[in-house]
C-alpha cells in the first residue's frame, strides 16, 4: 500500500511537468517522444489507482466483521468487569470434597450393624440439635450496594459492609456454640453468657439466631461503631437482617 502511494505521488509529479509542457510543439521528435512517454506514465498511473481502489475495497469489506468482533469483545469486557467488581475481598473457603466410601457388596452389613445386632442392641436414632446452627450471610454484591439509597449508605464502602457480614458470622457462631453446649459442661463465664442469652430471648426471637452489640463486644475483638451501624442498616434494607427491640435491648436477627 505504501509503495503504491509513493508511485502515485511520483506519477502526479510527472503530470505537473506535463502541464508545464502542454503548450510545447509536438512537431519536434523529442517533444513527441516525451508526450508518448507521458501517455504511458498516465496509463501506468491509472493502473496504480485501480490497484489502490481494489485494496481499499477489500479493506472496507473487512470493516463490518471487525466491528462485530469489537462489539463482542466490548460485551465480554463488560461481563469480566462485572464479575471482578462483584468479587468481595472476603471469600468463603471452598466446601470440602466428600470422602469416598468403600463400596459395599449387595446384602453386606456394616461392622457396626453386625456388632449391634449380635449384642441385641437397636440402632440409635440421632436427635437433631435443638439449637440452630449459624450460617454465613451472602456477601453484598455491587448492584445490591448501589441499589441502596444514598441516605442509608452514607460514606461506608461495600467492603466495610462485607466485613460486618464476617463479624456477624463470627459472633453468631460463638454464641450458638455456647447455647448448644450442655449446661453442666459450661464454664462459669459461659454459664453467665448462656443465662444472659436466655434472658434476651422473647416470643419474637424464638427459633431464630440473633445477637446484640454487647455480644459482639463480648465474643469478638470487634466493636459496632457508627459505621458498623450504617452497615447493619444496609443489611437490614437488603433483607439480610432485621431488628427486634424490647426490654431495653436491640436484637439483630439473622435471616437465613
PDB file of C-alpha atoms in Angstrom:
ATOM      1  CA  UNK A   1       0.000   0.000   0.000  1.00  0.00           C
ATOM      2  CA  UNK A   2       2.803   2.401   0.898  1.00  0.00           C
ATOM      3  CA  UNK A   3       4.657   1.552  -2.313  1.00  0.00           C
ATOM      4  CA  UNK A   4       1.534   2.247  -4.381  1.00  0.00           C
ATOM      5  CA  UNK A   5       1.122   5.655  -2.737  1.00  0.00           C
ATOM      6  CA  UNK A   6       4.749   6.548  -3.423  1.00  0.00           C
ATOM      7  CA  UNK A   7       4.336   5.523  -7.032  1.00  0.00           C
ATOM      8  CA  UNK A   8       1.165   7.578  -7.246  1.00  0.00           C
ATOM      9  CA  UNK A   9       2.974  10.631  -5.912  1.00  0.00           C
ATOM     10  CA  UNK A  10       5.778  10.188  -8.444  1.00  0.00           C
ATOM     11  CA  UNK A  11       3.327   9.942 -11.310  1.00  0.00           C
ATOM     12  CA  UNK A  12       1.489  13.015 -10.100  1.00  0.00           C
ATOM     13  CA  UNK A  13       4.761  14.945 -10.088  1.00  0.00           C
ATOM     14  CA  UNK A  14       5.347  13.891 -13.674  1.00  0.00           C
ATOM     15  CA  UNK A  15       1.886  15.152 -14.632  1.00  0.00           C
ATOM     16  CA  UNK A  16       2.802  18.554 -13.238  1.00  0.00           C
ATOM     17  CA  UNK A  17       5.692  18.672 -15.665  1.00  0.00           C
ATOM     18  CA  UNK A  18       3.316  17.619 -18.447  1.00  0.00           C
ATOM     19  CA  UNK A  19       1.048  20.575 -17.689  1.00  0.00           C
ATOM     20  CA  UNK A  20       4.028  22.878 -17.942  1.00  0.00           C
ATOM     21  CA  UNK A  21       4.853  21.448 -21.359  1.00  0.00           C
ATOM     22  CA  UNK A  22       1.268  21.432 -22.645  1.00  0.00           C
ATOM     23  CA  UNK A  23       1.967  24.389 -24.937  1.00  0.00           C
ATOM     24  CA  UNK A  24       5.093  22.858 -26.405  1.00  0.00           C
ATOM     25  CA  UNK A  25       5.050  21.936 -30.054  1.00  0.00           C
ATOM     26  CA  UNK A  26       4.703  18.256 -30.810  1.00  0.00           C
ATOM     27  CA  UNK A  27       6.343  18.716 -34.214  1.00  0.00           C
ATOM     28  CA  UNK A  28       9.754  18.155 -32.746  1.00  0.00           C
ATOM     29  CA  UNK A  29      10.660  14.478 -32.380  1.00  0.00           C
ATOM     30  CA  UNK A  30      11.911  14.993 -28.849  1.00  0.00           C
ATOM     31  CA  UNK A  31       8.619  16.558 -27.793  1.00  0.00           C
ATOM     32  CA  UNK A  32       6.664  13.769 -29.447  1.00  0.00           C
ATOM     33  CA  UNK A  33       8.679  11.120 -27.636  1.00  0.00           C
ATOM     34  CA  UNK A  34       8.171  12.951 -24.363  1.00  0.00           C
ATOM     35  CA  UNK A  35       4.424  13.070 -24.841  1.00  0.00           C
ATOM     36  CA  UNK A  36       4.308   9.380 -25.746  1.00  0.00           C
ATOM     37  CA  UNK A  37       6.268   8.615 -22.589  1.00  0.00           C
ATOM     38  CA  UNK A  38       3.851  10.742 -20.574  1.00  0.00           C
ATOM     39  CA  UNK A  39       0.922   8.857 -22.038  1.00  0.00           C
ATOM     40  CA  UNK A  40       2.481   5.594 -20.943  1.00  0.00           C
ATOM     41  CA  UNK A  41       3.062   7.021 -17.474  1.00  0.00           C
ATOM     42  CA  UNK A  42      -0.575   8.118 -17.287  1.00  0.00           C
ATOM     43  CA  UNK A  43      -1.704   4.613 -18.228  1.00  0.00           C
ATOM     44  CA  UNK A  44       0.556   3.185 -15.544  1.00  0.00           C
ATOM     45  CA  UNK A  45      -0.826   5.706 -13.079  1.00  0.00           C
ATOM     46  CA  UNK A  46      -4.366   4.661 -13.883  1.00  0.00           C
ATOM     47  CA  UNK A  47      -3.390   1.020 -13.271  1.00  0.00           C
ATOM     48  CA  UNK A  48      -1.919   2.008  -9.892  1.00  0.00           C
ATOM     49  CA  UNK A  49      -5.067   3.875  -8.989  1.00  0.00           C
ATOM     50  CA  UNK A  50      -7.129   0.824  -9.900  1.00  0.00           C
ATOM     51  CA  UNK A  51      -4.947  -1.326  -7.621  1.00  0.00           C
ATOM     52  CA  UNK A  52      -5.326   1.184  -4.786  1.00  0.00           C
ATOM     53  CA  UNK A  53      -9.098   1.204  -5.245  1.00  0.00           C
ATOM     54  CA  UNK A  54      -9.198  -2.610  -5.192  1.00  0.00           C
ATOM     55  CA  UNK A  55      -7.131  -2.650  -1.993  1.00  0.00           C
ATOM     56  CA  UNK A  56      -9.380  -0.072  -0.331  1.00  0.00           C
ATOM     57  CA  UNK A  57     -12.500  -2.014  -1.331  1.00  0.00           C
ATOM     58  CA  UNK A  58     -11.046  -5.162   0.254  1.00  0.00           C
ATOM     59  CA  UNK A  59     -10.194  -3.296   3.444  1.00  0.00           C
ATOM     60  CA  UNK A  60     -13.669  -1.752   3.587  1.00  0.00           C
ATOM     61  CA  UNK A  61     -15.280  -5.193   3.230  1.00  0.00           C
ATOM     62  CA  UNK A  62     -13.422  -6.291   6.372  1.00  0.00           C
ATOM     63  CA  UNK A  63     -14.696  -3.377   8.462  1.00  0.00           C
ATOM     64  CA  UNK A  64     -18.085  -4.928   9.268  1.00  0.00           C
ATOM     65  CA  UNK A  65     -16.679  -8.259  10.615  1.00  0.00           C
ATOM     66  CA  UNK A  66     -14.019  -6.349  12.521  1.00  0.00           C
ATOM     67  CA  UNK A  67     -16.669  -4.082  14.055  1.00  0.00           C
ATOM     68  CA  UNK A  68     -18.704  -7.128  15.092  1.00  0.00           C
ATOM     69  CA  UNK A  69     -15.627  -8.605  16.777  1.00  0.00           C
ATOM     70  CA  UNK A  70     -15.011  -5.336  18.619  1.00  0.00           C
ATOM     71  CA  UNK A  71     -18.624  -5.292  19.803  1.00  0.00           C
ATOM     72  CA  UNK A  72     -18.344  -8.864  21.130  1.00  0.00           C
ATOM     73  CA  UNK A  73     -15.057  -8.069  22.849  1.00  0.00           C
ATOM     74  CA  UNK A  74     -16.552  -4.964  24.473  1.00  0.00           C
ATOM     75  CA  UNK A  75     -19.504  -7.015  25.745  1.00  0.00           C
ATOM     76  CA  UNK A  76     -17.160  -9.677  27.085  1.00  0.00           C
ATOM     77  CA  UNK A  77     -15.090  -6.999  28.772  1.00  0.00           C
ATOM     78  CA  UNK A  78     -18.206  -5.664  30.496  1.00  0.00           C
ATOM     79  CA  UNK A  79     -19.005  -9.148  31.797  1.00  0.00           C
ATOM     80  CA  UNK A  80     -15.448  -9.583  33.094  1.00  0.00           C
ATOM     81  CA  UNK A  81     -15.568  -6.163  34.795  1.00  0.00           C
ATOM     82  CA  UNK A  82     -18.911  -7.078  36.393  1.00  0.00           C
ATOM     83  CA  UNK A  83     -17.516 -10.364  37.719  1.00  0.00           C
ATOM     84  CA  UNK A  84     -14.362  -8.680  39.029  1.00  0.00           C
ATOM     85  CA  UNK A  85     -16.293  -5.880  40.709  1.00  0.00           C
ATOM     86  CA  UNK A  86     -18.605  -8.396  42.428  1.00  0.00           C
ATOM     87  CA  UNK A  87     -15.804 -10.452  43.943  1.00  0.00           C
ATOM     88  CA  UNK A  88     -15.581  -9.356  47.588  1.00  0.00           C
ATOM     89  CA  UNK A  89     -12.306  -9.107  49.428  1.00  0.00           C
ATOM     90  CA  UNK A  90     -13.578 -11.781  51.783  1.00  0.00           C
ATOM     91  CA  UNK A  91     -14.086 -15.157  50.184  1.00  0.00           C
ATOM     92  CA  UNK A  92     -15.604 -18.176  51.883  1.00  0.00           C
ATOM     93  CA  UNK A  93     -13.389 -21.297  51.771  1.00  0.00           C
ATOM     94  CA  UNK A  94     -14.484 -23.848  49.187  1.00  0.00           C
ATOM     95  CA  UNK A  95     -16.509 -26.751  50.540  1.00  0.00           C
ATOM     96  CA  UNK A  96     -14.538 -29.858  51.330  1.00  0.00           C
ATOM     97  CA  UNK A  97     -14.856 -32.684  48.867  1.00  0.00           C
ATOM     98  CA  UNK A  98     -16.829 -35.615  50.276  1.00  0.00           C
ATOM     99  CA  UNK A  99     -14.689 -38.585  51.196  1.00  0.00           C
ATOM    100  CA  UNK A 100     -15.221 -41.658  49.086  1.00  0.00           C
ATOM    101  CA  UNK A 101     -16.677 -44.593  50.915  1.00  0.00           C
ATOM    102  CA  UNK A 102     -15.594 -48.112  50.214  1.00  0.00           C
ATOM    103  CA  UNK A 103     -18.144 -49.926  48.058  1.00  0.00           C
ATOM    104  CA  UNK A 104     -20.163 -52.479  49.942  1.00  0.00           C
ATOM    105  CA  UNK A 105     -21.336 -55.667  48.326  1.00  0.00           C
ATOM    106  CA  UNK A 106     -25.056 -56.211  47.963  1.00  0.00           C
ATOM    107  CA  UNK A 107     -26.537 -57.609  51.157  1.00  0.00           C
ATOM    108  CA  UNK A 108     -23.347 -56.991  53.153  1.00  0.00           C
ATOM    109  CA  UNK A 109     -23.870 -55.329  56.524  1.00  0.00           C
ATOM    110  CA  UNK A 110     -21.545 -52.869  58.117  1.00  0.00           C
ATOM    111  CA  UNK A 111     -19.393 -53.971  61.031  1.00  0.00           C
ATOM    112  CA  UNK A 112     -21.276 -51.675  63.394  1.00  0.00           C
ATOM    113  CA  UNK A 113     -24.648 -53.107  62.387  1.00  0.00           C
ATOM    114  CA  UNK A 114     -23.378 -56.667  62.839  1.00  0.00           C
ATOM    115  CA  UNK A 115     -21.949 -55.853  66.263  1.00  0.00           C
ATOM    116  CA  UNK A 116     -25.140 -54.157  67.439  1.00  0.00           C
ATOM    117  CA  UNK A 117     -27.305 -56.996  66.152  1.00  0.00           C
ATOM    118  CA  UNK A 118     -25.113 -59.572  67.844  1.00  0.00           C
ATOM    119  CA  UNK A 119     -25.388 -57.701  71.140  1.00  0.00           C
ATOM    120  CA  UNK A 120     -29.126 -57.308  70.747  1.00  0.00           C
ATOM    121  CA  UNK A 121     -28.911 -53.539  70.601  1.00  0.00           C
ATOM    122  CA  UNK A 122     -31.206 -51.492  68.424  1.00  0.00           C
ATOM    123  CA  UNK A 123     -29.807 -48.782  66.237  1.00  0.00           C
ATOM    124  CA  UNK A 124     -29.958 -45.441  67.992  1.00  0.00           C
ATOM    125  CA  UNK A 125     -31.802 -42.564  66.378  1.00  0.00           C
ATOM    126  CA  UNK A 126     -29.657 -39.431  66.486  1.00  0.00           C
ATOM    127  CA  UNK A 127     -31.748 -36.469  67.535  1.00  0.00           C
ATOM    128  CA  UNK A 128     -31.301 -33.215  65.732  1.00  0.00           C
ATOM    129  CA  UNK A 129     -29.827 -30.470  67.899  1.00  0.00           C
ATOM    130  CA  UNK A 130     -32.387 -28.004  69.147  1.00  0.00           C
ATOM    131  CA  UNK A 131     -30.011 -25.077  68.805  1.00  0.00           C
ATOM    132  CA  UNK A 132     -29.910 -23.834  65.183  1.00  0.00           C
ATOM    133  CA  UNK A 133     -26.517 -23.657  63.547  1.00  0.00           C
ATOM    134  CA  UNK A 134     -25.135 -20.289  62.474  1.00  0.00           C
ATOM    135  CA  UNK A 135     -24.809 -19.840  58.736  1.00  0.00           C
ATOM    136  CA  UNK A 136     -22.895 -17.135  56.941  1.00  0.00           C
ATOM    137  CA  UNK A 137     -24.848 -14.463  55.140  1.00  0.00           C
ATOM    138  CA  UNK A 138     -24.205 -13.879  51.460  1.00  0.00           C
ATOM    139  CA  UNK A 139     -21.825 -11.052  50.705  1.00  0.00           C
ATOM    140  CA  UNK A 140     -23.321  -7.854  49.294  1.00  0.00           C
ATOM    141  CA  UNK A 141     -22.882  -7.500  45.533  1.00  0.00           C
ATOM    142  CA  UNK A 142     -22.160  -4.297  43.664  1.00  0.00           C
ATOM    143  CA  UNK A 143     -25.654  -3.923  42.221  1.00  0.00           C
ATOM    144  CA  UNK A 144     -27.205  -4.548  45.661  1.00  0.00           C
ATOM    145  CA  UNK A 145     -24.961  -1.956  47.257  1.00  0.00           C
ATOM    146  CA  UNK A 146     -25.652   0.598  44.520  1.00  0.00           C
ATOM    147  CA  UNK A 147     -29.407  -0.014  44.794  1.00  0.00           C
ATOM    148  CA  UNK A 148     -29.340   1.030  48.453  1.00  0.00           C
ATOM    149  CA  UNK A 149     -30.406   4.670  48.856  1.00  0.00           C
ATOM    150  CA  UNK A 150     -27.567   7.100  49.430  1.00  0.00           C
ATOM    151  CA  UNK A 151     -29.047   8.345  52.693  1.00  0.00           C
ATOM    152  CA  UNK A 152     -28.757   4.813  54.084  1.00  0.00           C
ATOM    153  CA  UNK A 153     -25.287   4.078  52.728  1.00  0.00           C
ATOM    154  CA  UNK A 154     -23.692   7.286  53.910  1.00  0.00           C
ATOM    155  CA  UNK A 155     -19.949   7.092  53.347  1.00  0.00           C
ATOM    156  CA  UNK A 156     -19.357   3.408  54.032  1.00  0.00           C
ATOM    157  CA  UNK A 157     -17.987   1.158  51.301  1.00  0.00           C
ATOM    158  CA  UNK A 158     -19.174  -2.247  50.147  1.00  0.00           C
ATOM    159  CA  UNK A 159     -16.073  -3.847  51.642  1.00  0.00           C
ATOM    160  CA  UNK A 160     -16.984  -2.420  55.037  1.00  0.00           C
ATOM    161  CA  UNK A 161     -20.451  -3.964  54.758  1.00  0.00           C
ATOM    162  CA  UNK A 162     -18.968  -7.342  53.852  1.00  0.00           C
ATOM    163  CA  UNK A 163     -16.597  -7.130  56.817  1.00  0.00           C
ATOM    164  CA  UNK A 164     -19.665  -6.743  59.036  1.00  0.00           C
ATOM    165  CA  UNK A 165     -21.015  -9.906  57.387  1.00  0.00           C
ATOM    166  CA  UNK A 166     -17.877 -11.669  58.642  1.00  0.00           C
ATOM    167  CA  UNK A 167     -18.341 -10.198  62.127  1.00  0.00           C
ATOM    168  CA  UNK A 168     -21.960 -11.391  62.229  1.00  0.00           C
ATOM    169  CA  UNK A 169     -20.887 -14.913  61.332  1.00  0.00           C
ATOM    170  CA  UNK A 170     -18.143 -14.824  63.953  1.00  0.00           C
ATOM    171  CA  UNK A 171     -20.384 -13.659  66.806  1.00  0.00           C
ATOM    172  CA  UNK A 172     -23.328 -15.911  65.959  1.00  0.00           C
ATOM    173  CA  UNK A 173     -21.078 -18.952  65.612  1.00  0.00           C
ATOM    174  CA  UNK A 174     -19.574 -18.325  69.058  1.00  0.00           C
ATOM    175  CA  UNK A 175     -22.976 -17.664  70.606  1.00  0.00           C
ATOM    176  CA  UNK A 176     -24.657 -20.740  69.123  1.00  0.00           C
ATOM    177  CA  UNK A 177     -21.735 -22.856  70.318  1.00  0.00           C
ATOM    178  CA  UNK A 178     -22.392 -21.737  73.895  1.00  0.00           C
ATOM    179  CA  UNK A 179     -26.131 -22.365  73.538  1.00  0.00           C
ATOM    180  CA  UNK A 180     -25.554 -25.834  72.078  1.00  0.00           C
ATOM    181  CA  UNK A 181     -23.247 -26.926  74.929  1.00  0.00           C
ATOM    182  CA  UNK A 182     -24.923 -28.751  77.852  1.00  0.00           C
ATOM    183  CA  UNK A 183     -25.070 -26.559  80.930  1.00  0.00           C
ATOM    184  CA  UNK A 184     -23.110 -28.998  83.076  1.00  0.00           C
ATOM    185  CA  UNK A 185     -20.159 -28.664  80.665  1.00  0.00           C
ATOM    186  CA  UNK A 186     -20.123 -24.858  80.590  1.00  0.00           C
ATOM    187  CA  UNK A 187     -17.511 -22.823  82.394  1.00  0.00           C
ATOM    188  CA  UNK A 188     -18.588 -20.126  84.809  1.00  0.00           C
ATOM    189  CA  UNK A 189     -18.068 -17.436  82.172  1.00  0.00           C
ATOM    190  CA  UNK A 190     -20.008 -19.353  79.518  1.00  0.00           C
ATOM    191  CA  UNK A 191     -22.741 -20.205  82.008  1.00  0.00           C
ATOM    192  CA  UNK A 192     -23.215 -16.488  82.671  1.00  0.00           C
ATOM    193  CA  UNK A 193     -23.358 -15.905  78.928  1.00  0.00           C
ATOM    194  CA  UNK A 194     -25.878 -18.720  78.496  1.00  0.00           C
ATOM    195  CA  UNK A 195     -28.099 -17.152  81.164  1.00  0.00           C
ATOM    196  CA  UNK A 196     -27.885 -13.730  79.536  1.00  0.00           C
ATOM    197  CA  UNK A 197     -28.790 -15.223  76.151  1.00  0.00           C
ATOM    198  CA  UNK A 198     -31.848 -16.899  77.610  1.00  0.00           C
ATOM    199  CA  UNK A 199     -32.961 -13.671  79.269  1.00  0.00           C
ATOM    200  CA  UNK A 200     -32.560 -11.781  75.987  1.00  0.00           C
ATOM    201  CA  UNK A 201     -34.973 -14.079  74.170  1.00  0.00           C
ATOM    202  CA  UNK A 202     -38.651 -13.286  73.754  1.00  0.00           C
ATOM    203  CA  UNK A 203     -41.576 -14.570  71.747  1.00  0.00           C
ATOM    204  CA  UNK A 204     -40.356 -12.907  68.542  1.00  0.00           C
ATOM    205  CA  UNK A 205     -36.842 -14.342  68.707  1.00  0.00           C
ATOM    206  CA  UNK A 206     -37.886 -17.941  69.376  1.00  0.00           C
ATOM    207  CA  UNK A 207     -36.226 -20.270  66.874  1.00  0.00           C
ATOM    208  CA  UNK A 208     -34.078 -17.526  65.371  1.00  0.00           C
ATOM    209  CA  UNK A 209     -30.404 -16.619  65.547  1.00  0.00           C
ATOM    210  CA  UNK A 210     -29.805 -13.135  66.888  1.00  0.00           C
ATOM    211  CA  UNK A 211     -27.135 -11.095  68.599  1.00  0.00           C
ATOM    212  CA  UNK A 212     -26.675  -7.739  70.273  1.00  0.00           C
ATOM    213  CA  UNK A 213     -23.898  -5.171  70.160  1.00  0.00           C
ATOM    214  CA  UNK A 214     -22.882  -6.392  73.625  1.00  0.00           C
ATOM    215  CA  UNK A 215     -22.457  -9.915  72.188  1.00  0.00           C
ATOM    216  CA  UNK A 216     -20.102  -8.575  69.531  1.00  0.00           C
ATOM    217  CA  UNK A 217     -18.022  -6.836  72.174  1.00  0.00           C
ATOM    218  CA  UNK A 218     -18.001  -9.920  74.413  1.00  0.00           C
ATOM    219  CA  UNK A 219     -17.380 -12.684  71.859  1.00  0.00           C
ATOM    220  CA  UNK A 220     -15.203 -10.967  69.233  1.00  0.00           C
ATOM    221  CA  UNK A 221     -12.403  -8.405  69.136  1.00  0.00           C
ATOM    222  CA  UNK A 222     -14.669  -6.095  67.123  1.00  0.00           C
ATOM    223  CA  UNK A 223     -16.942  -3.223  68.106  1.00  0.00           C
ATOM    224  CA  UNK A 224     -20.064  -1.889  66.408  1.00  0.00           C
ATOM    225  CA  UNK A 225     -19.367   1.808  65.867  1.00  0.00           C
ATOM    226  CA  UNK A 226     -21.338   4.341  63.826  1.00  0.00           C
ATOM    227  CA  UNK A 227     -20.005   2.932  60.546  1.00  0.00           C
ATOM    228  CA  UNK A 228     -20.930  -0.569  61.708  1.00  0.00           C
ATOM    229  CA  UNK A 229     -24.477   0.553  62.483  1.00  0.00           C
ATOM    230  CA  UNK A 230     -24.682   2.011  58.983  1.00  0.00           C
ATOM    231  CA  UNK A 231     -23.564  -1.335  57.582  1.00  0.00           C
ATOM    232  CA  UNK A 232     -26.262  -3.083  59.626  1.00  0.00           C
ATOM    233  CA  UNK A 233     -28.829  -0.619  58.255  1.00  0.00           C
ATOM    234  CA  UNK A 234     -27.745  -1.553  54.710  1.00  0.00           C
ATOM    235  CA  UNK A 235     -28.042  -5.266  55.520  1.00  0.00           C
ATOM    236  CA  UNK A 236     -31.463  -4.626  57.028  1.00  0.00           C
ATOM    237  CA  UNK A 237     -32.535  -2.760  53.878  1.00  0.00           C
ATOM    238  CA  UNK A 238     -31.345  -5.699  51.739  1.00  0.00           C
ATOM    239  CA  UNK A 239     -33.248  -8.211  53.872  1.00  0.00           C
ATOM    240  CA  UNK A 240     -30.192  -9.895  55.379  1.00  0.00           C
ATOM    241  CA  UNK A 241     -31.081  -8.980  58.987  1.00  0.00           C
ATOM    242  CA  UNK A 242     -33.892  -7.377  60.961  1.00  0.00           C
ATOM    243  CA  UNK A 243     -34.196  -5.684  64.323  1.00  0.00           C
ATOM    244  CA  UNK A 244     -36.312  -6.676  67.304  1.00  0.00           C
ATOM    245  CA  UNK A 245     -36.480  -4.132  70.099  1.00  0.00           C
ATOM    246  CA  UNK A 246     -37.801  -4.582  73.578  1.00  0.00           C
ATOM    247  CA  UNK A 247     -36.712  -4.618  77.190  1.00  0.00           C
ATOM    248  CA  UNK A 248     -34.005  -2.065  76.528  1.00  0.00           C
ATOM    249  CA  UNK A 249     -32.294  -4.357  74.014  1.00  0.00           C
ATOM    250  CA  UNK A 250     -31.878  -4.149  70.253  1.00  0.00           C
ATOM    251  CA  UNK A 251     -31.612  -7.652  68.874  1.00  0.00           C
ATOM    252  CA  UNK A 252     -30.225  -8.190  65.385  1.00  0.00           C
ATOM    253  CA  UNK A 253     -31.908 -11.262  63.878  1.00  0.00           C
ATOM    254  CA  UNK A 254     -30.007 -13.050  61.124  1.00  0.00           C
ATOM    255  CA  UNK A 255     -32.365 -14.000  58.296  1.00  0.00           C
ATOM    256  CA  UNK A 256     -31.263 -17.370  56.912  1.00  0.00           C
TER     257      UNK A 256
END
